[in-house]
PDB file of C-alpha atoms in Angstrom:
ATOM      1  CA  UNK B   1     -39.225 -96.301 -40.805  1.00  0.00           C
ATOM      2  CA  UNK B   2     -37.572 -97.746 -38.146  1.00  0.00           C
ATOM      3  CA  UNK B   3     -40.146 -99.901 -35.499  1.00  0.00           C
ATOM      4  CA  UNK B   4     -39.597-100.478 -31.740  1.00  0.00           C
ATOM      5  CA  UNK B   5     -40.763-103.861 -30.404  1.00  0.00           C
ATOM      6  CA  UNK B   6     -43.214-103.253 -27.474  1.00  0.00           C
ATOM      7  CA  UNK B   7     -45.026-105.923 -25.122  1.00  0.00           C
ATOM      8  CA  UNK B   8     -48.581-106.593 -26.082  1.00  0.00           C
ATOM      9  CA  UNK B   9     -49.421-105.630 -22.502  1.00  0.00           C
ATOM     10  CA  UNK B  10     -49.691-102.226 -21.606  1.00  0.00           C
ATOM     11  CA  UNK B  11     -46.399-101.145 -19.763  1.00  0.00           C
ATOM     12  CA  UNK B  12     -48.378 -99.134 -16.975  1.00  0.00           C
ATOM     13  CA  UNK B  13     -50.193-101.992 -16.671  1.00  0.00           C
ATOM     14  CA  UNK B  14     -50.288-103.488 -12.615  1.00  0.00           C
ATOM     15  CA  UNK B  15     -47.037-104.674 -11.199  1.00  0.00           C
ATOM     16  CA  UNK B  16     -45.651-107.562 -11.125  1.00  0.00           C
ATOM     17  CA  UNK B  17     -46.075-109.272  -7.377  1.00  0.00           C
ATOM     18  CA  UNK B  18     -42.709-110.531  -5.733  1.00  0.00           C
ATOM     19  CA  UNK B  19     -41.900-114.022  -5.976  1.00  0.00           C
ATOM     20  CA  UNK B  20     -39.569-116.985  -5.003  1.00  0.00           C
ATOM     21  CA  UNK B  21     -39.055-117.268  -9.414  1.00  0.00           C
ATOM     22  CA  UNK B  22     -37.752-113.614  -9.765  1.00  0.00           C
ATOM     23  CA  UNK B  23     -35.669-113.595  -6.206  1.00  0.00           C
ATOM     24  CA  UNK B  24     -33.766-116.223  -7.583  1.00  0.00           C
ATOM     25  CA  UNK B  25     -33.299-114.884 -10.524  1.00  0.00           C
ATOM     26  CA  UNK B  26     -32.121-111.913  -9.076  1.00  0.00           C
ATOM     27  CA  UNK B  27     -29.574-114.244  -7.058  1.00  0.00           C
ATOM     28  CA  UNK B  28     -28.442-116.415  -9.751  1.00  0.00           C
ATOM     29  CA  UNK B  29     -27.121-112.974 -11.587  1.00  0.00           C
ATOM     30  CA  UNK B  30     -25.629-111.513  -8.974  1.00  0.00           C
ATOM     31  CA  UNK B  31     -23.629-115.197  -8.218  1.00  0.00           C
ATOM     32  CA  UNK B  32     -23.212-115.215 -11.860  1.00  0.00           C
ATOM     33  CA  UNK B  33     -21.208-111.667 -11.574  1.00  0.00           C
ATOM     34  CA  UNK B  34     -19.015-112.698  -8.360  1.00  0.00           C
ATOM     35  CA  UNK B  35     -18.184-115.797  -9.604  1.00  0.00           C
ATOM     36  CA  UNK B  36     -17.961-115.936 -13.070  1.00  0.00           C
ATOM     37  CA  UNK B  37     -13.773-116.454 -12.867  1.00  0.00           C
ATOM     38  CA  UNK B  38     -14.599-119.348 -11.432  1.00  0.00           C
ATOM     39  CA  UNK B  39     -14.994-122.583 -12.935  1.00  0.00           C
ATOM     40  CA  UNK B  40     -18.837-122.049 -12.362  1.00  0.00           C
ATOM     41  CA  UNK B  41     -21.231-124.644 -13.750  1.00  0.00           C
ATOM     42  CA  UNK B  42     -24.819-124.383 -14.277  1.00  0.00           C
ATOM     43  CA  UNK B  43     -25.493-127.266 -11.542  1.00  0.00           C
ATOM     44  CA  UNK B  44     -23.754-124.874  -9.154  1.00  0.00           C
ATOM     45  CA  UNK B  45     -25.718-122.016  -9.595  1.00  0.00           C
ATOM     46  CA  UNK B  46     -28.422-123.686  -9.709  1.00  0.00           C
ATOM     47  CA  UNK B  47     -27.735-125.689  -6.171  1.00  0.00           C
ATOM     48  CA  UNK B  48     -26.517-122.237  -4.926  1.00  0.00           C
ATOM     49  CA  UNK B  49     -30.419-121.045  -5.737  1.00  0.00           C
ATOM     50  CA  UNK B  50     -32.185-123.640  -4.423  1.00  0.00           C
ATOM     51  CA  UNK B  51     -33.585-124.888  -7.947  1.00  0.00           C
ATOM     52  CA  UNK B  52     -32.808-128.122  -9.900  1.00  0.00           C
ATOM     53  CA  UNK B  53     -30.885-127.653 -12.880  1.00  0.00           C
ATOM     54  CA  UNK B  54     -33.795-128.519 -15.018  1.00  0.00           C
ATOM     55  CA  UNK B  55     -36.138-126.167 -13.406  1.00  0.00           C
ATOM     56  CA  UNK B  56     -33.558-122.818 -13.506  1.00  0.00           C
ATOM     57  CA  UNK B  57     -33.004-123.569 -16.811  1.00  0.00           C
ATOM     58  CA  UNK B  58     -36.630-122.982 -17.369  1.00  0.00           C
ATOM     59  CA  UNK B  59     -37.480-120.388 -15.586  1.00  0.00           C
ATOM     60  CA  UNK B  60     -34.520-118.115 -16.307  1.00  0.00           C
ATOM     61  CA  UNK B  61     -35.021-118.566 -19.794  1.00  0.00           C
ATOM     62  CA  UNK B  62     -38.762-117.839 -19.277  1.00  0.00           C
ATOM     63  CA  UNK B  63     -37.369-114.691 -17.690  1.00  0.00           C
ATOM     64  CA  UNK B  64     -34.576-113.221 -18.844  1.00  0.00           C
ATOM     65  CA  UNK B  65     -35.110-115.112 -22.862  1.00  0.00           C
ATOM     66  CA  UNK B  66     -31.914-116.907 -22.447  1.00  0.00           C
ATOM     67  CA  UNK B  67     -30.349-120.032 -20.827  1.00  0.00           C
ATOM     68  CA  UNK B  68     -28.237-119.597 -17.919  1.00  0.00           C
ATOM     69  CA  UNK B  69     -25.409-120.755 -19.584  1.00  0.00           C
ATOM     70  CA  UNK B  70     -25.336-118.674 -22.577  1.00  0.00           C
ATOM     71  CA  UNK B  71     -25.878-115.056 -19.920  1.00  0.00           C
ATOM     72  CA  UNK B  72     -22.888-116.229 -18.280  1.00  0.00           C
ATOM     73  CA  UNK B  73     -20.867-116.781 -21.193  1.00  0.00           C
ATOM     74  CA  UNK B  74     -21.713-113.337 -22.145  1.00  0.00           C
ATOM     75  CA  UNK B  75     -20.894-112.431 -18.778  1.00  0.00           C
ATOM     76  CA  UNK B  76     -17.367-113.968 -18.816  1.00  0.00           C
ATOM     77  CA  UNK B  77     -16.953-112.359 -23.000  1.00  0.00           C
ATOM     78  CA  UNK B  78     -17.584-108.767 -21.845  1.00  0.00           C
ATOM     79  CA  UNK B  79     -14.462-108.964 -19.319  1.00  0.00           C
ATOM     80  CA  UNK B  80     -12.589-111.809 -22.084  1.00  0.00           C
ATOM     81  CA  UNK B  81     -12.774-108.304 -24.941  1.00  0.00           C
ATOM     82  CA  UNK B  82     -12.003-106.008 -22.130  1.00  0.00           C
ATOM     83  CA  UNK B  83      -8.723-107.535 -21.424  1.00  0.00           C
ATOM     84  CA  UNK B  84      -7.703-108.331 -24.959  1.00  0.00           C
ATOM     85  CA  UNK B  85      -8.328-103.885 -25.884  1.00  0.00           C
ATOM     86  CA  UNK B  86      -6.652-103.201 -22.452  1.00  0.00           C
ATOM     87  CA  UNK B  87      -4.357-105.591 -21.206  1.00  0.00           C
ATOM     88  CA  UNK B  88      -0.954-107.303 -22.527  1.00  0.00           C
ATOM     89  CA  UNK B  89      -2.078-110.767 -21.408  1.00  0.00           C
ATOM     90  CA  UNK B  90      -2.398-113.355 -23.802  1.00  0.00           C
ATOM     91  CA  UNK B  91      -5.519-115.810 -25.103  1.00  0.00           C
ATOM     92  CA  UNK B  92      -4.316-118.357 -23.128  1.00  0.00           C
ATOM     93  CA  UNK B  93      -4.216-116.332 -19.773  1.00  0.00           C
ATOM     94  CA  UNK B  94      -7.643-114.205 -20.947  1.00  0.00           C
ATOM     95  CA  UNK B  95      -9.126-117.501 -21.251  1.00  0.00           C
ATOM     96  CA  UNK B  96      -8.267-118.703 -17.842  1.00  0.00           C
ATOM     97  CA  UNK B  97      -9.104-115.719 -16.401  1.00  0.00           C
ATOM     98  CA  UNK B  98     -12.616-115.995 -17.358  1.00  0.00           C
ATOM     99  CA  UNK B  99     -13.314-119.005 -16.398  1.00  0.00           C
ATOM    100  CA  UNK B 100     -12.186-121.671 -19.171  1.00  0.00           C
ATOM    101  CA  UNK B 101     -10.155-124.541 -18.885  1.00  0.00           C
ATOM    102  CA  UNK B 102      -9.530-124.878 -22.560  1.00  0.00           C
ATOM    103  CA  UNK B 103      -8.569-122.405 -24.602  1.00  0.00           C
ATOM    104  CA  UNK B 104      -9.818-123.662 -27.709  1.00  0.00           C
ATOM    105  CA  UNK B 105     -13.119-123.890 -26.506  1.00  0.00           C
ATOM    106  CA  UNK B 106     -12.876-120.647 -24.847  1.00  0.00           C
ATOM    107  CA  UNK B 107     -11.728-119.268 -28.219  1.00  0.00           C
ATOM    108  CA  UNK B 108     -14.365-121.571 -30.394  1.00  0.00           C
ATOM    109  CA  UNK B 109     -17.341-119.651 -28.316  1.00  0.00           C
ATOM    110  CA  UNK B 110     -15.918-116.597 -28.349  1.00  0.00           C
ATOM    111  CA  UNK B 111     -16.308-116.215 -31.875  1.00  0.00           C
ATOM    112  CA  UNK B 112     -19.491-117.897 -31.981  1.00  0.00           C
ATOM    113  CA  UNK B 113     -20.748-114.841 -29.663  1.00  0.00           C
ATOM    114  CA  UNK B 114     -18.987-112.670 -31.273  1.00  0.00           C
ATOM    115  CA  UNK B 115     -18.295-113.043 -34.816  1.00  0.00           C
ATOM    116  CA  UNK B 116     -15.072-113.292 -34.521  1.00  0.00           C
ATOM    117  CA  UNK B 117     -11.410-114.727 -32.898  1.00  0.00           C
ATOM    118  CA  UNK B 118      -9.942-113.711 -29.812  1.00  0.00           C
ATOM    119  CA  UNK B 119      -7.065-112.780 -31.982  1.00  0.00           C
ATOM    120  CA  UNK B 120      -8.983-111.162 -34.744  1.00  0.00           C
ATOM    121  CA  UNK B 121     -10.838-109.205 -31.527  1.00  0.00           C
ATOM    122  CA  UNK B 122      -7.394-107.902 -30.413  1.00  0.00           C
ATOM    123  CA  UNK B 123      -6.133-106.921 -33.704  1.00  0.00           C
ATOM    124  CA  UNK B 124      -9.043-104.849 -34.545  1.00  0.00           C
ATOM    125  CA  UNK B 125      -9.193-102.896 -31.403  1.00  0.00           C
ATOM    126  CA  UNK B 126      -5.001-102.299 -31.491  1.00  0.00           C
ATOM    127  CA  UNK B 127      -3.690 -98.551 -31.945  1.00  0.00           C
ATOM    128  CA  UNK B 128      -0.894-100.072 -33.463  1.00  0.00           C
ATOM    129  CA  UNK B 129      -1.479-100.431 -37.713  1.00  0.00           C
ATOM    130  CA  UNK B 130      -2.509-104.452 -38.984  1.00  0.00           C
ATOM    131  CA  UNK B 131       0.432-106.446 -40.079  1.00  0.00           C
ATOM    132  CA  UNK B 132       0.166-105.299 -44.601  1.00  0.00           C
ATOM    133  CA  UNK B 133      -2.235-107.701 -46.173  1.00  0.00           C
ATOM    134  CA  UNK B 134      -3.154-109.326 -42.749  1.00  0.00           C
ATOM    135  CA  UNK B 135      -7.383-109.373 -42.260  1.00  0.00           C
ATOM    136  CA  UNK B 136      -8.680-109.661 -38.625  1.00  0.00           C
ATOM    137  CA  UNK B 137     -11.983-110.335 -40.274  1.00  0.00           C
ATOM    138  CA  UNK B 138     -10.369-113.641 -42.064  1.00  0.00           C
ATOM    139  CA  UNK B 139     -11.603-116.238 -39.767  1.00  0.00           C
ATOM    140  CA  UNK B 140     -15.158-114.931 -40.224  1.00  0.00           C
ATOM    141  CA  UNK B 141     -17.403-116.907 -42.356  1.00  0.00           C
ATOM    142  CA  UNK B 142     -20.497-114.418 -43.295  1.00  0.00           C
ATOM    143  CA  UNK B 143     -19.902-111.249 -44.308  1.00  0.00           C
ATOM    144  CA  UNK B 144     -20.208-108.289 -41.798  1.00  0.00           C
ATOM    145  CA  UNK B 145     -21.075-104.608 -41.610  1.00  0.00           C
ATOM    146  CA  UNK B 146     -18.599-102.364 -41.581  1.00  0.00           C
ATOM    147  CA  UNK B 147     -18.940-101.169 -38.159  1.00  0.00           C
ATOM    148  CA  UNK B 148     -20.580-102.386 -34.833  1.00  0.00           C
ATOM    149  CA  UNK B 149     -23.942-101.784 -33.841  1.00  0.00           C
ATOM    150  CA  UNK B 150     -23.877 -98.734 -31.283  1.00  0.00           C
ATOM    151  CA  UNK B 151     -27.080 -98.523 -28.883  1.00  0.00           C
ATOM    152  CA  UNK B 152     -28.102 -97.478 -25.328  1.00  0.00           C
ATOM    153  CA  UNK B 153     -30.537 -99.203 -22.641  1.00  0.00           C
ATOM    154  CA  UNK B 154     -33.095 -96.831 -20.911  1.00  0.00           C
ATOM    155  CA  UNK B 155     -34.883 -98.382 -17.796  1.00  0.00           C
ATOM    156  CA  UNK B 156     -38.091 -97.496 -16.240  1.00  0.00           C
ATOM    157  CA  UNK B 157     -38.169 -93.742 -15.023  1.00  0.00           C
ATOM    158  CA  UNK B 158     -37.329 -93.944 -11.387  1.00  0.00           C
ATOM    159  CA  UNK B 159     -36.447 -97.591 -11.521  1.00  0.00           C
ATOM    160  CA  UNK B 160     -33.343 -99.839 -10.335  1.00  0.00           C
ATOM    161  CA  UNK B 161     -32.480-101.623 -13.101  1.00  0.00           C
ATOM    162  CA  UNK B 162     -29.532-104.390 -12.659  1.00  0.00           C
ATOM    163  CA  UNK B 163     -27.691-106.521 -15.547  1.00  0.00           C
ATOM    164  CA  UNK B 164     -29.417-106.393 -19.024  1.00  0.00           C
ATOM    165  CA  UNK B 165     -29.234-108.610 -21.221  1.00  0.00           C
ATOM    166  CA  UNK B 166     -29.088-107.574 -25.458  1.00  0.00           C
ATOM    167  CA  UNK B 167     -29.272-109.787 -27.912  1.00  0.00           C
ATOM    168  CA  UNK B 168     -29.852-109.794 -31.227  1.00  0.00           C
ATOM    169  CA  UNK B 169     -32.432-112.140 -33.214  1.00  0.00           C
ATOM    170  CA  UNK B 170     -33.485-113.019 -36.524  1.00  0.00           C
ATOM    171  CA  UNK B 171     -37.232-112.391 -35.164  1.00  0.00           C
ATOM    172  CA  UNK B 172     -39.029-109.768 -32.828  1.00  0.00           C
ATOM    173  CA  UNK B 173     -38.892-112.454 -30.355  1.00  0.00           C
ATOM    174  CA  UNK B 174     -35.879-114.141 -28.258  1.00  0.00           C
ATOM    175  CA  UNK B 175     -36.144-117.744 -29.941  1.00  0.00           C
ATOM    176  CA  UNK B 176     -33.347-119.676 -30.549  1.00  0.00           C
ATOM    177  CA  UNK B 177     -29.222-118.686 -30.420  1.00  0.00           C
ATOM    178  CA  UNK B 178     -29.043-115.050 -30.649  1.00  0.00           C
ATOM    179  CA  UNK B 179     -26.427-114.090 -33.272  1.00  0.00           C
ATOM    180  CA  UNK B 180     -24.808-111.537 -31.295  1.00  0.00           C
ATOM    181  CA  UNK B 181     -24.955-110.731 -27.436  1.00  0.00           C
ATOM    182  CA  UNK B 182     -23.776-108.831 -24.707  1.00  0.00           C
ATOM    183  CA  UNK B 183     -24.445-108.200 -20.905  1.00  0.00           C
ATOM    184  CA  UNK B 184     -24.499-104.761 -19.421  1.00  0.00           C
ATOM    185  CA  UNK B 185     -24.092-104.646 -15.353  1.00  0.00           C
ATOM    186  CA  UNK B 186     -26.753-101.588 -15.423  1.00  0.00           C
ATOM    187  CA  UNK B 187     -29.023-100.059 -18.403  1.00  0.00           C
ATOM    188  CA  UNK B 188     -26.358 -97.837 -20.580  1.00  0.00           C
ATOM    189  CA  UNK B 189     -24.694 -97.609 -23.692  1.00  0.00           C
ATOM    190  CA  UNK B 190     -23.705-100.896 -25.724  1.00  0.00           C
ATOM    191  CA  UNK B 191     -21.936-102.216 -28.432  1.00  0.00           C
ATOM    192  CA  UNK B 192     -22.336-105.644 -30.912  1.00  0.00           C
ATOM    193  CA  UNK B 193     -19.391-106.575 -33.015  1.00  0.00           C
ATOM    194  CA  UNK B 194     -19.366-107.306 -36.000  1.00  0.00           C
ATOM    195  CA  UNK B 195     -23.119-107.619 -37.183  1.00  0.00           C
ATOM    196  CA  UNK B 196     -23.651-110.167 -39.794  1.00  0.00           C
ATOM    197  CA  UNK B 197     -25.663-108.740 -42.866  1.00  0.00           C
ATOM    198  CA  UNK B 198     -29.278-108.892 -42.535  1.00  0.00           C
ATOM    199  CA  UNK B 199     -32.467-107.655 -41.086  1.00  0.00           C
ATOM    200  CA  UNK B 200     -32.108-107.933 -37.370  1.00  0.00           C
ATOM    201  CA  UNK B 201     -33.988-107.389 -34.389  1.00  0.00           C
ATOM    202  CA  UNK B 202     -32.297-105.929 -31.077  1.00  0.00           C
ATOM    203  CA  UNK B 203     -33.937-107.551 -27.711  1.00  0.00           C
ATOM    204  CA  UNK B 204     -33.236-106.506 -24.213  1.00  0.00           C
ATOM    205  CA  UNK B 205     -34.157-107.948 -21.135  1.00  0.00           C
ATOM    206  CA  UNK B 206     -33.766-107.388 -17.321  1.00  0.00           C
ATOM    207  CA  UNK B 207     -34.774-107.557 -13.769  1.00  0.00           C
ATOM    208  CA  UNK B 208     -35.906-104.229 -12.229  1.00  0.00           C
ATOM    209  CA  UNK B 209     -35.894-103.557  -8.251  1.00  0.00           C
ATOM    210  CA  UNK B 210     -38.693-100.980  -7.308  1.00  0.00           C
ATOM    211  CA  UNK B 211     -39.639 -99.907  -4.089  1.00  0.00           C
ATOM    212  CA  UNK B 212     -37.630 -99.570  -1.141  1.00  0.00           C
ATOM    213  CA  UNK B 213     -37.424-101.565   2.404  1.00  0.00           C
ATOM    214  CA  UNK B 214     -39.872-104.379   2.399  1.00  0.00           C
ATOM    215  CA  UNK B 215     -41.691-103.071  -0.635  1.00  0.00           C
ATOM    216  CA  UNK B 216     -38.592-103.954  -2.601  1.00  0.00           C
ATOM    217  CA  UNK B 217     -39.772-105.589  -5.422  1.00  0.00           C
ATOM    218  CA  UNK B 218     -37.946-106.982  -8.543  1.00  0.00           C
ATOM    219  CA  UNK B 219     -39.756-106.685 -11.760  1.00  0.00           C
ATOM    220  CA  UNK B 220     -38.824-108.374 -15.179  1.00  0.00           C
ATOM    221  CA  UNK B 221     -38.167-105.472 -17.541  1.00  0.00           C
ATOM    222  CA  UNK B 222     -37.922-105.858 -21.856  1.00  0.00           C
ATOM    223  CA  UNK B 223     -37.441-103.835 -25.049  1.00  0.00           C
ATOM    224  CA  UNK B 224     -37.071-104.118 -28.324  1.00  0.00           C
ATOM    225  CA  UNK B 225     -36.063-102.331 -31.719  1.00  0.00           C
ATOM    226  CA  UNK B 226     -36.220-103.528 -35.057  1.00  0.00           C
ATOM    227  CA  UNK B 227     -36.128-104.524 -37.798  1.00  0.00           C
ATOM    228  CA  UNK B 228     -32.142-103.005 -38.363  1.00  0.00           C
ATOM    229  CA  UNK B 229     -30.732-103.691 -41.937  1.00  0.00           C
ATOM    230  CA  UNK B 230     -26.885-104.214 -41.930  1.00  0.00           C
ATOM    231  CA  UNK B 231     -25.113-104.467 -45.292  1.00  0.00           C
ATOM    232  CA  UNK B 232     -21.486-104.397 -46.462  1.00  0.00           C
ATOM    233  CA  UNK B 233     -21.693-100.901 -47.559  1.00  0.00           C
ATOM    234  CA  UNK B 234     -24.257 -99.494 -44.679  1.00  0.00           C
ATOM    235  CA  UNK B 235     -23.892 -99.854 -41.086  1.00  0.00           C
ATOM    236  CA  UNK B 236     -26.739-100.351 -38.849  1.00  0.00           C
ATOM    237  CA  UNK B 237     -27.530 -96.596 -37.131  1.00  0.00           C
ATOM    238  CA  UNK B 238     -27.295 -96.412 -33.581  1.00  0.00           C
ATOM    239  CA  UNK B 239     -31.089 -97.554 -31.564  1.00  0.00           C
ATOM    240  CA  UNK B 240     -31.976 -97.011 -27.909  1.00  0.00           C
ATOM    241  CA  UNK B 241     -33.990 -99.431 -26.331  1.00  0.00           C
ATOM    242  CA  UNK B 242     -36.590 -98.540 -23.673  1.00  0.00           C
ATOM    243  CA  UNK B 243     -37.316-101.050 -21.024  1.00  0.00           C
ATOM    244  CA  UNK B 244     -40.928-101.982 -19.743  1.00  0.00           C
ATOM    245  CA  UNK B 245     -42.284-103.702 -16.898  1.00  0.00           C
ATOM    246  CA  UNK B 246     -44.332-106.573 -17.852  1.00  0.00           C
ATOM    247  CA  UNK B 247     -46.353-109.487 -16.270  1.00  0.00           C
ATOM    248  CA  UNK B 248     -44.607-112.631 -15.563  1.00  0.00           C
ATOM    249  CA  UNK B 249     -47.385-114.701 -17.019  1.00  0.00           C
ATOM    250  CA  UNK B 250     -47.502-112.547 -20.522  1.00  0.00           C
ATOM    251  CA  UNK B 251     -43.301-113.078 -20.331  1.00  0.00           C
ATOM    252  CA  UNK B 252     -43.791-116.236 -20.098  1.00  0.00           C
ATOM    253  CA  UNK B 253     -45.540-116.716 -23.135  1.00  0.00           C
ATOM    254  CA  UNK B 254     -43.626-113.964 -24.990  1.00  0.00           C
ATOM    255  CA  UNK B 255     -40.462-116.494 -24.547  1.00  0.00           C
ATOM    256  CA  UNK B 256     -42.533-119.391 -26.128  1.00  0.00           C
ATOM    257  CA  UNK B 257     -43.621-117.580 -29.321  1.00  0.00           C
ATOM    258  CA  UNK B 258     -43.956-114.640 -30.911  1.00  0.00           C
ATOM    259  CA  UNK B 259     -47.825-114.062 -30.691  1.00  0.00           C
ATOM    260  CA  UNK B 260     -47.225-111.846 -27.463  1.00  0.00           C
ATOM    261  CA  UNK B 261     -45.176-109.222 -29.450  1.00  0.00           C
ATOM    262  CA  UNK B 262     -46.381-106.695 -32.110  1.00  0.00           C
ATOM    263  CA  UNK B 263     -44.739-103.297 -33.695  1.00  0.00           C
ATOM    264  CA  UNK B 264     -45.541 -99.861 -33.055  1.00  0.00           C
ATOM    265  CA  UNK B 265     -43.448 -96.833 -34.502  1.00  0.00           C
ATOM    266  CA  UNK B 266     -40.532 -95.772 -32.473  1.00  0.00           C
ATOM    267  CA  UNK B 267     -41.028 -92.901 -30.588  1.00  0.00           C
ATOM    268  CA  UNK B 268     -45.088 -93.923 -29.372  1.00  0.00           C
TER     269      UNK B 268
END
């Protein structure tokens, strides 16, 4: 049976208090999401928030279970596969466009993120038919399932919820690179390319705003599925992923290791 990843603290459990950490947070997102065309570095942002580079680096991973860096570059690969399925312009102009200098860097994380070339990308999500005997999945070292991973992001009944991040991990916990990634501006439907064969875990993470007026408050919100099993001949079925507010403090430690996290059957 499938198993969804809840927080060892109880999700109606006291709310979490407003505070400088989260606010800036909040801010470094919504700079990320303005700016992200830009040539935007991490010292930036982090000047732009207030916080050494050292110390946002921290405490956004704490929170959202990923560097800075790496939610931007999933911020600047939603809109880089965007304009490759919709747009005529080519790698060298998507990369610019998103931020990158370089294209061969641009094009040497893209597949790291995503599984697989810009090119490759573009190909596969053509109307027109592949080029006989040409494979878009040639560059791409592990074997994959046959399709994406479908799923969909519920927040908190009657809560705000702003960019999630998904991600997914080798373990019920968001240690390490995730193999796979993506960066929704609101909870909603989602897609991962090309999922590597394997037991998986699917992690989500966010920053919900509660309250209105002064009582606005912005809450970290996670969820979890797993494990998924991906193979050559079975693709991963489609998993929704239920957000929950949680304390900072049992966040916190939830980003450290694992011991924060256990399994309960979906649908509890």
């Amino acid at each position: 049976m499938r198993n969804e990843i809840f927080d060892d603290c109880n999700p109606d459990e006291g709310e979490v208090m407003e505070s400088a950490i989260t606010r800036a947070v909040v801010h470094v997102i919504a700079n990320m999401h303005h700016n992200f065309r830009e040539d935007l570095t991490i010292d930036d942002i982090a000047q732009a928030a207030g916080f050494s580079r050292f110390h946002l680096t921290r405490e956004f991973t704490h929170l959202i279970g990923v560097s800075p860096r790496r939610f931007l570059r999933a911020i600047r690969f939603e809109e880089a596969k965007r304009l490759l399925s919709d747009s005529r312009l080519n790698i060298a102009e998507i990369s610019h466009t998103v931020g990158y200098s370089s294209v061969g860097t641009f094009s040497s994380c893209f597949k790291s993120c995503t599984g697989i070339t810009p090119s490759a990308y573009r190909l596969l999500r053509s109307a027109a038919p592949l080029a006989a005997g040409e494979d878009p999945h040639r560059d791409v070292g592990a074997p994959t399932a046959p399709t994406p991973l479908h799923g969909h992001v519920q927040a908190p009944t009657g809560d705000q919820s702003g960019v999630v991040f998904v991600g997914l991990f080798p373990a019920p916990f968001p240690q390490g690179h995730p193999v796979r990634c993506t960066v929704l501006p609101r909870p909603g439907a989602f897609v991962l390319d090309n999922v590597p064969t394997g037991k998986w875990y699917v992690l989500a993470r966010s920053v919900t705003r509660t309250g209105e007026g002064r009582q606005v408050r912005h809450t970290p919100t996670v969820g979890g599925f797993g494990p998924i099993t991906a193979s050559a001949d079975q693709a991963p079925e489609p998993v929704v992923l239920r957000l929950y507010r949680v304390n900072l403090a049992t966040l916190r430690l939830c980003s450290a290791a694992h011991q924060g996290l256990h399994l309960a059957p979906a649908g509890s």
